[in-house]
PDB file of C-alpha atoms in Angstrom:
ATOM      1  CA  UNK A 169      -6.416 150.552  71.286  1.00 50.00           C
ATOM      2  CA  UNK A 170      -2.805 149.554  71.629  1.00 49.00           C
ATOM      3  CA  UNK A 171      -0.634 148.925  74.534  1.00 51.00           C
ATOM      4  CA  UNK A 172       2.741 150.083  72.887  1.00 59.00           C
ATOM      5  CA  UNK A 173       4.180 152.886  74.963  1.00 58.00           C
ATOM      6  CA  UNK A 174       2.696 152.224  78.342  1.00 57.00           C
ATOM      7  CA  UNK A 175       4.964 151.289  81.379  1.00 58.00           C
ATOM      8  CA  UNK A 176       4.902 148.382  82.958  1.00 58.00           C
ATOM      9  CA  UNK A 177       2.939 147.790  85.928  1.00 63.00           C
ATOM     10  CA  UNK A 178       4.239 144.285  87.652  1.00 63.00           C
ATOM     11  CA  UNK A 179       6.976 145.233  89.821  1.00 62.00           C
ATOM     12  CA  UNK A 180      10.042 142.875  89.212  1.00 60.00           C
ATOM     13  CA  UNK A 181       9.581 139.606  90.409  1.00 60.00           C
ATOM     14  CA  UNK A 182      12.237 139.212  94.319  1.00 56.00           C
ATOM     15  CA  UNK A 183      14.783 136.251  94.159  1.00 54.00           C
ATOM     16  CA  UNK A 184      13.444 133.157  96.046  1.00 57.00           C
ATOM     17  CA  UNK A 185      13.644 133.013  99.605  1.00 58.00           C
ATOM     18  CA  UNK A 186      16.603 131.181 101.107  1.00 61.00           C
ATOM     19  CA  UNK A 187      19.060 132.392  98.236  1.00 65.00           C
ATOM     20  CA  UNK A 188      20.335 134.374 101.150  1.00 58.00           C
ATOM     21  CA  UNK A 189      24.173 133.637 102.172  1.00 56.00           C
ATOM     22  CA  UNK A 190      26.885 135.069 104.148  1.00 61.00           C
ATOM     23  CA  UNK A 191      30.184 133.297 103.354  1.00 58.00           C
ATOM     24  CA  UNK A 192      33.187 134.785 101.568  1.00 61.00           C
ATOM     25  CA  UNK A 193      30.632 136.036  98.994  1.00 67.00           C
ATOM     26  CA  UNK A 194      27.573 138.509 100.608  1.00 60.00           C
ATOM     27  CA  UNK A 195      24.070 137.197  98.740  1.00 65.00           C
ATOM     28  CA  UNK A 196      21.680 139.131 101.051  1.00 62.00           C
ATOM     29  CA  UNK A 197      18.804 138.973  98.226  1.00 66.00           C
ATOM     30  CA  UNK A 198      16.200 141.411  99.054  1.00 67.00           C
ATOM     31  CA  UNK A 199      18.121 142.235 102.147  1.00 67.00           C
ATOM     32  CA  UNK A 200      20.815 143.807 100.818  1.00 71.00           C
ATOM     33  CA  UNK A 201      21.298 147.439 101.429  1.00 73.00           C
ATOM     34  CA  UNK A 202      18.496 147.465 104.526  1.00 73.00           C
ATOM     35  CA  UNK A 203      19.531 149.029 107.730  1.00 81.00           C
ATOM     36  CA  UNK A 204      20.934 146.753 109.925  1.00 85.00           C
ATOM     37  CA  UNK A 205      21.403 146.680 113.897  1.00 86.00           C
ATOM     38  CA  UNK A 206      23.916 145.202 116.335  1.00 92.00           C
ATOM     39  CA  UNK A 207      22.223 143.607 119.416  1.00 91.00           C
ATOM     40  CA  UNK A 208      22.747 146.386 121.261  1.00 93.00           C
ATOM     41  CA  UNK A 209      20.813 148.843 119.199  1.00 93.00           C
ATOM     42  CA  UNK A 210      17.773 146.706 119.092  1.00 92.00           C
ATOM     43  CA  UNK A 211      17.368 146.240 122.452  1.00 92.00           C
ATOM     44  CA  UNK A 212      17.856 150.007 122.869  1.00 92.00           C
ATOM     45  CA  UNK A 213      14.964 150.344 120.311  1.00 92.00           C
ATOM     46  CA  UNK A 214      12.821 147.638 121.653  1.00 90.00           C
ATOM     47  CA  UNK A 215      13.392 148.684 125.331  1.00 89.00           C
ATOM     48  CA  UNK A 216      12.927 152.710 124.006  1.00 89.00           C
ATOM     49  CA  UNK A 217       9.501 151.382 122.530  1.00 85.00           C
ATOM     50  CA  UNK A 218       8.376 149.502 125.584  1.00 84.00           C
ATOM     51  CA  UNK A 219       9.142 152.312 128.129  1.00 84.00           C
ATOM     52  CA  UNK A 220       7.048 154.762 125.605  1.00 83.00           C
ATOM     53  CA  UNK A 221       4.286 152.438 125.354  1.00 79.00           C
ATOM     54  CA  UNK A 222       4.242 151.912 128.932  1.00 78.00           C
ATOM     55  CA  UNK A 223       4.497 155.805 129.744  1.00 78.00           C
ATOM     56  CA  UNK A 224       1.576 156.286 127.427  1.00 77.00           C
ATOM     57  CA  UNK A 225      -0.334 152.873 129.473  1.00 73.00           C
ATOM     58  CA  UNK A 226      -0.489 151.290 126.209  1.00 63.00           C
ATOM     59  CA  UNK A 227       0.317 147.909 125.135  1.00 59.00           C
ATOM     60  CA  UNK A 228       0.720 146.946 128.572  1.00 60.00           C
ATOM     61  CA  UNK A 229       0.347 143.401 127.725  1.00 66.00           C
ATOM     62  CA  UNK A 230       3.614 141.952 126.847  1.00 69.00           C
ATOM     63  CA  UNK A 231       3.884 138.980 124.834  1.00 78.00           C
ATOM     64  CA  UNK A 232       5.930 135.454 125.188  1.00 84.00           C
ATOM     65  CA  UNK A 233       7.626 136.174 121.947  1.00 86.00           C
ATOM     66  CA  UNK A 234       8.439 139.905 123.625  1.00 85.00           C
ATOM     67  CA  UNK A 235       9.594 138.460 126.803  1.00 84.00           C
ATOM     68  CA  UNK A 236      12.258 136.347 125.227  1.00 91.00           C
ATOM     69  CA  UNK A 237      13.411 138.559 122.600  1.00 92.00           C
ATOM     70  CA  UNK A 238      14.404 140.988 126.135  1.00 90.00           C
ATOM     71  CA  UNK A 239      15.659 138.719 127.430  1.00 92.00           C
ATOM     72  CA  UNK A 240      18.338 137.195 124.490  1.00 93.00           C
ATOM     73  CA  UNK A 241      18.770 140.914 123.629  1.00 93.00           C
ATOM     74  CA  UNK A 242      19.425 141.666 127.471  1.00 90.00           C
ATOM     75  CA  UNK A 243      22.202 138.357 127.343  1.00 91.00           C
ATOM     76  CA  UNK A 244      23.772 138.957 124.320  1.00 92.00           C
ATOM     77  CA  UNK A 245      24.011 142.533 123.680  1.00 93.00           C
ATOM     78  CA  UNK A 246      27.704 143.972 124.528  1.00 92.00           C
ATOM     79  CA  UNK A 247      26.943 147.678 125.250  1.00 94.00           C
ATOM     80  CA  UNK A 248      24.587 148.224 127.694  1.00 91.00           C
ATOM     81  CA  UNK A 249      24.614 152.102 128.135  1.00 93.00           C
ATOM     82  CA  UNK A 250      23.564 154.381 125.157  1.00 94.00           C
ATOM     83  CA  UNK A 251      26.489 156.439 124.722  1.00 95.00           C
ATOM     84  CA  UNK A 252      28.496 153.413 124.280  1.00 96.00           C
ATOM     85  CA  UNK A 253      25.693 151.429 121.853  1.00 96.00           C
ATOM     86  CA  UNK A 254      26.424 155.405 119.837  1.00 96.00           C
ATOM     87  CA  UNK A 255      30.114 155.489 120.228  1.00 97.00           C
ATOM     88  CA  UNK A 256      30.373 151.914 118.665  1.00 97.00           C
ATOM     89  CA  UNK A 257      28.042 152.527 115.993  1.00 95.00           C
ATOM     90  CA  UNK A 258      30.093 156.024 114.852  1.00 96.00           C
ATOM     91  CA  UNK A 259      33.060 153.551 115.110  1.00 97.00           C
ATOM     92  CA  UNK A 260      31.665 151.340 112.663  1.00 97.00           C
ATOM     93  CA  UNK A 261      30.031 153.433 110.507  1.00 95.00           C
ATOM     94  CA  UNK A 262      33.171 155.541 109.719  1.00 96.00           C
ATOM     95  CA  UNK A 263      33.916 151.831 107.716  1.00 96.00           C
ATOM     96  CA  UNK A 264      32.767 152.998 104.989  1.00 94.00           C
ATOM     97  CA  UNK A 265      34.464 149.813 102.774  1.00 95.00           C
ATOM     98  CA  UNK A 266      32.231 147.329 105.181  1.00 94.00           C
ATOM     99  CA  UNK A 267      28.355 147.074 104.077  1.00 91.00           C
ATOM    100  CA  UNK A 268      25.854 147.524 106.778  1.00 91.00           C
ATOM    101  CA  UNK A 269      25.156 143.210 107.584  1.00 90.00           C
ATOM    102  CA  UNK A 270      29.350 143.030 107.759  1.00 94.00           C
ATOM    103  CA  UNK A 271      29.291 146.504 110.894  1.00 95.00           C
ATOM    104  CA  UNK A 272      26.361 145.086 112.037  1.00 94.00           C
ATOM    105  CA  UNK A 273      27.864 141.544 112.542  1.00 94.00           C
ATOM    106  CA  UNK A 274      31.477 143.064 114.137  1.00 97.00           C
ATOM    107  CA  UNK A 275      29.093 145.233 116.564  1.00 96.00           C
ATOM    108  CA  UNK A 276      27.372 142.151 117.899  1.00 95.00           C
ATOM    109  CA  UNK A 277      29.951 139.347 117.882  1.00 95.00           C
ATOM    110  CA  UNK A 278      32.773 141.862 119.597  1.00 95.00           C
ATOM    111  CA  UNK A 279      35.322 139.217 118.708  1.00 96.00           C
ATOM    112  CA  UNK A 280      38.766 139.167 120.471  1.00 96.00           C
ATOM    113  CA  UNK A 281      41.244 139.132 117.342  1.00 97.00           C
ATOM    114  CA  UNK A 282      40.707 140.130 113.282  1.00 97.00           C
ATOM    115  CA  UNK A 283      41.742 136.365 112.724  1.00 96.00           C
ATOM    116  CA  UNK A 284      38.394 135.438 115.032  1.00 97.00           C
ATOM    117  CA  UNK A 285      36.326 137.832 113.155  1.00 96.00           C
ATOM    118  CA  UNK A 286      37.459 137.185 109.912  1.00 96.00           C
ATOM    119  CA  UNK A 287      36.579 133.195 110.085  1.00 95.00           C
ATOM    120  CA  UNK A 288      33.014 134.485 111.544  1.00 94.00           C
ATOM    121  CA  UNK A 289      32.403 136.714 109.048  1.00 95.00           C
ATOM    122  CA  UNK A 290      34.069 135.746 105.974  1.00 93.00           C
ATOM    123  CA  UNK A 291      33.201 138.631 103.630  1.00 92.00           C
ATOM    124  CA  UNK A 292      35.890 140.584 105.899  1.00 95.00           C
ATOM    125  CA  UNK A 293      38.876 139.043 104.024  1.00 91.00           C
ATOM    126  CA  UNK A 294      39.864 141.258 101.693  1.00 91.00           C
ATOM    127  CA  UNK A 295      37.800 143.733 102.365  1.00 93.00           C
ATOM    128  CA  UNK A 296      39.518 145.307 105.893  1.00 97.00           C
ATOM    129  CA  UNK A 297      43.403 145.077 106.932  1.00 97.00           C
ATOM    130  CA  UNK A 298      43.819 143.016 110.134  1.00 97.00           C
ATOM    131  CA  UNK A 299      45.871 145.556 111.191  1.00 97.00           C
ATOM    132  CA  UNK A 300      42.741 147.835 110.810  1.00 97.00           C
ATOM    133  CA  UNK A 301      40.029 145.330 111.953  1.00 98.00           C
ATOM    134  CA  UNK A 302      42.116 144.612 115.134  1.00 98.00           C
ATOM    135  CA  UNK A 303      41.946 148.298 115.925  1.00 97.00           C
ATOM    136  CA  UNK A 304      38.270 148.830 115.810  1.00 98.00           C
ATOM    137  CA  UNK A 305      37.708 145.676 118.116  1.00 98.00           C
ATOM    138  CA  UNK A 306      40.167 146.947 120.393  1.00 97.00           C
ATOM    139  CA  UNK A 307      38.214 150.540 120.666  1.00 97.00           C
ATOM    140  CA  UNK A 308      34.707 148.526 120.868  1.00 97.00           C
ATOM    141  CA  UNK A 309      36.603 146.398 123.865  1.00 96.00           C
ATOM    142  CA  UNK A 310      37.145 149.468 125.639  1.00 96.00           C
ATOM    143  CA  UNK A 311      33.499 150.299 125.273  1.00 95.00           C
ATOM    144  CA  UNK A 312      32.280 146.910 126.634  1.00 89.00           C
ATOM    145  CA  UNK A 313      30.233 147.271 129.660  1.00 63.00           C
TER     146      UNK A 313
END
């Protein structure tokens, strides 16, 4: 019997771990085009999933590692009410030039100026006007709780 003709059945082999990098130059690896949240939609999920869990008297034991995921999420996440975690997210995803770890990033940072922004994230540069940029922090500013 011969093998010619089959397909083959290893998947490809993933790059090494820690390849990853953000800089000027986006290497997200395996990482690359997955869904991405700001802080504020994660602790909507998480919080979403707790309330559920806790409505159905499941799960009622929270963890340590649950407990101070809350409460980062609860200290660092900008929007607090759903409409405005929504509203920010339709005003980055309308960027369509940005990949999801770049709107993701600009959702939780909420930086004051492009210039700010751009030295956080450097994959910006060349990739949004400042002009542009400045005008979708200013609308997330007037979402801020």
């Amino acid at each position: 019997m011969s093998d010619q003709g089959h397909a083959p059945t290893a998947r490809s082999k993933p790059p090494p771990p820690g390849e990853e990098e953000a800089s000027a130059i986006l290497k997200l690896g395996e990482f690359e085009d997955v869904d991405t949240l700001t802080l504020s939609e994660a602790s909507l999920v998480i919080n979403a999933l707790i309330s559920k869990r806790r409505k159905d008297r499941k799960d009622r034991n929270d963890t340590e590692a649950l407990n101070k995921t809350l409460d980062y999420l609860d200290a660092f996440a900008r929007f607090k009410q759903k409409e405005n975690v929504e509203a920010v997210e339709r005003l980055l995803s309308a960027h369509k030039e940005l990949t999801k770890y770049e709107r993701a990033q600009i959702g939780s940072l909420c930086c004051d100026s492009a210039d700010e922004c751009k030295t956080l994230i450097p994959s910006l540069a060349d990739k949004i006007s400042d002009d542009d940029l400045q005008e979708l922090l200013d609308d997330m500013a007037k979402l801020m709780n």
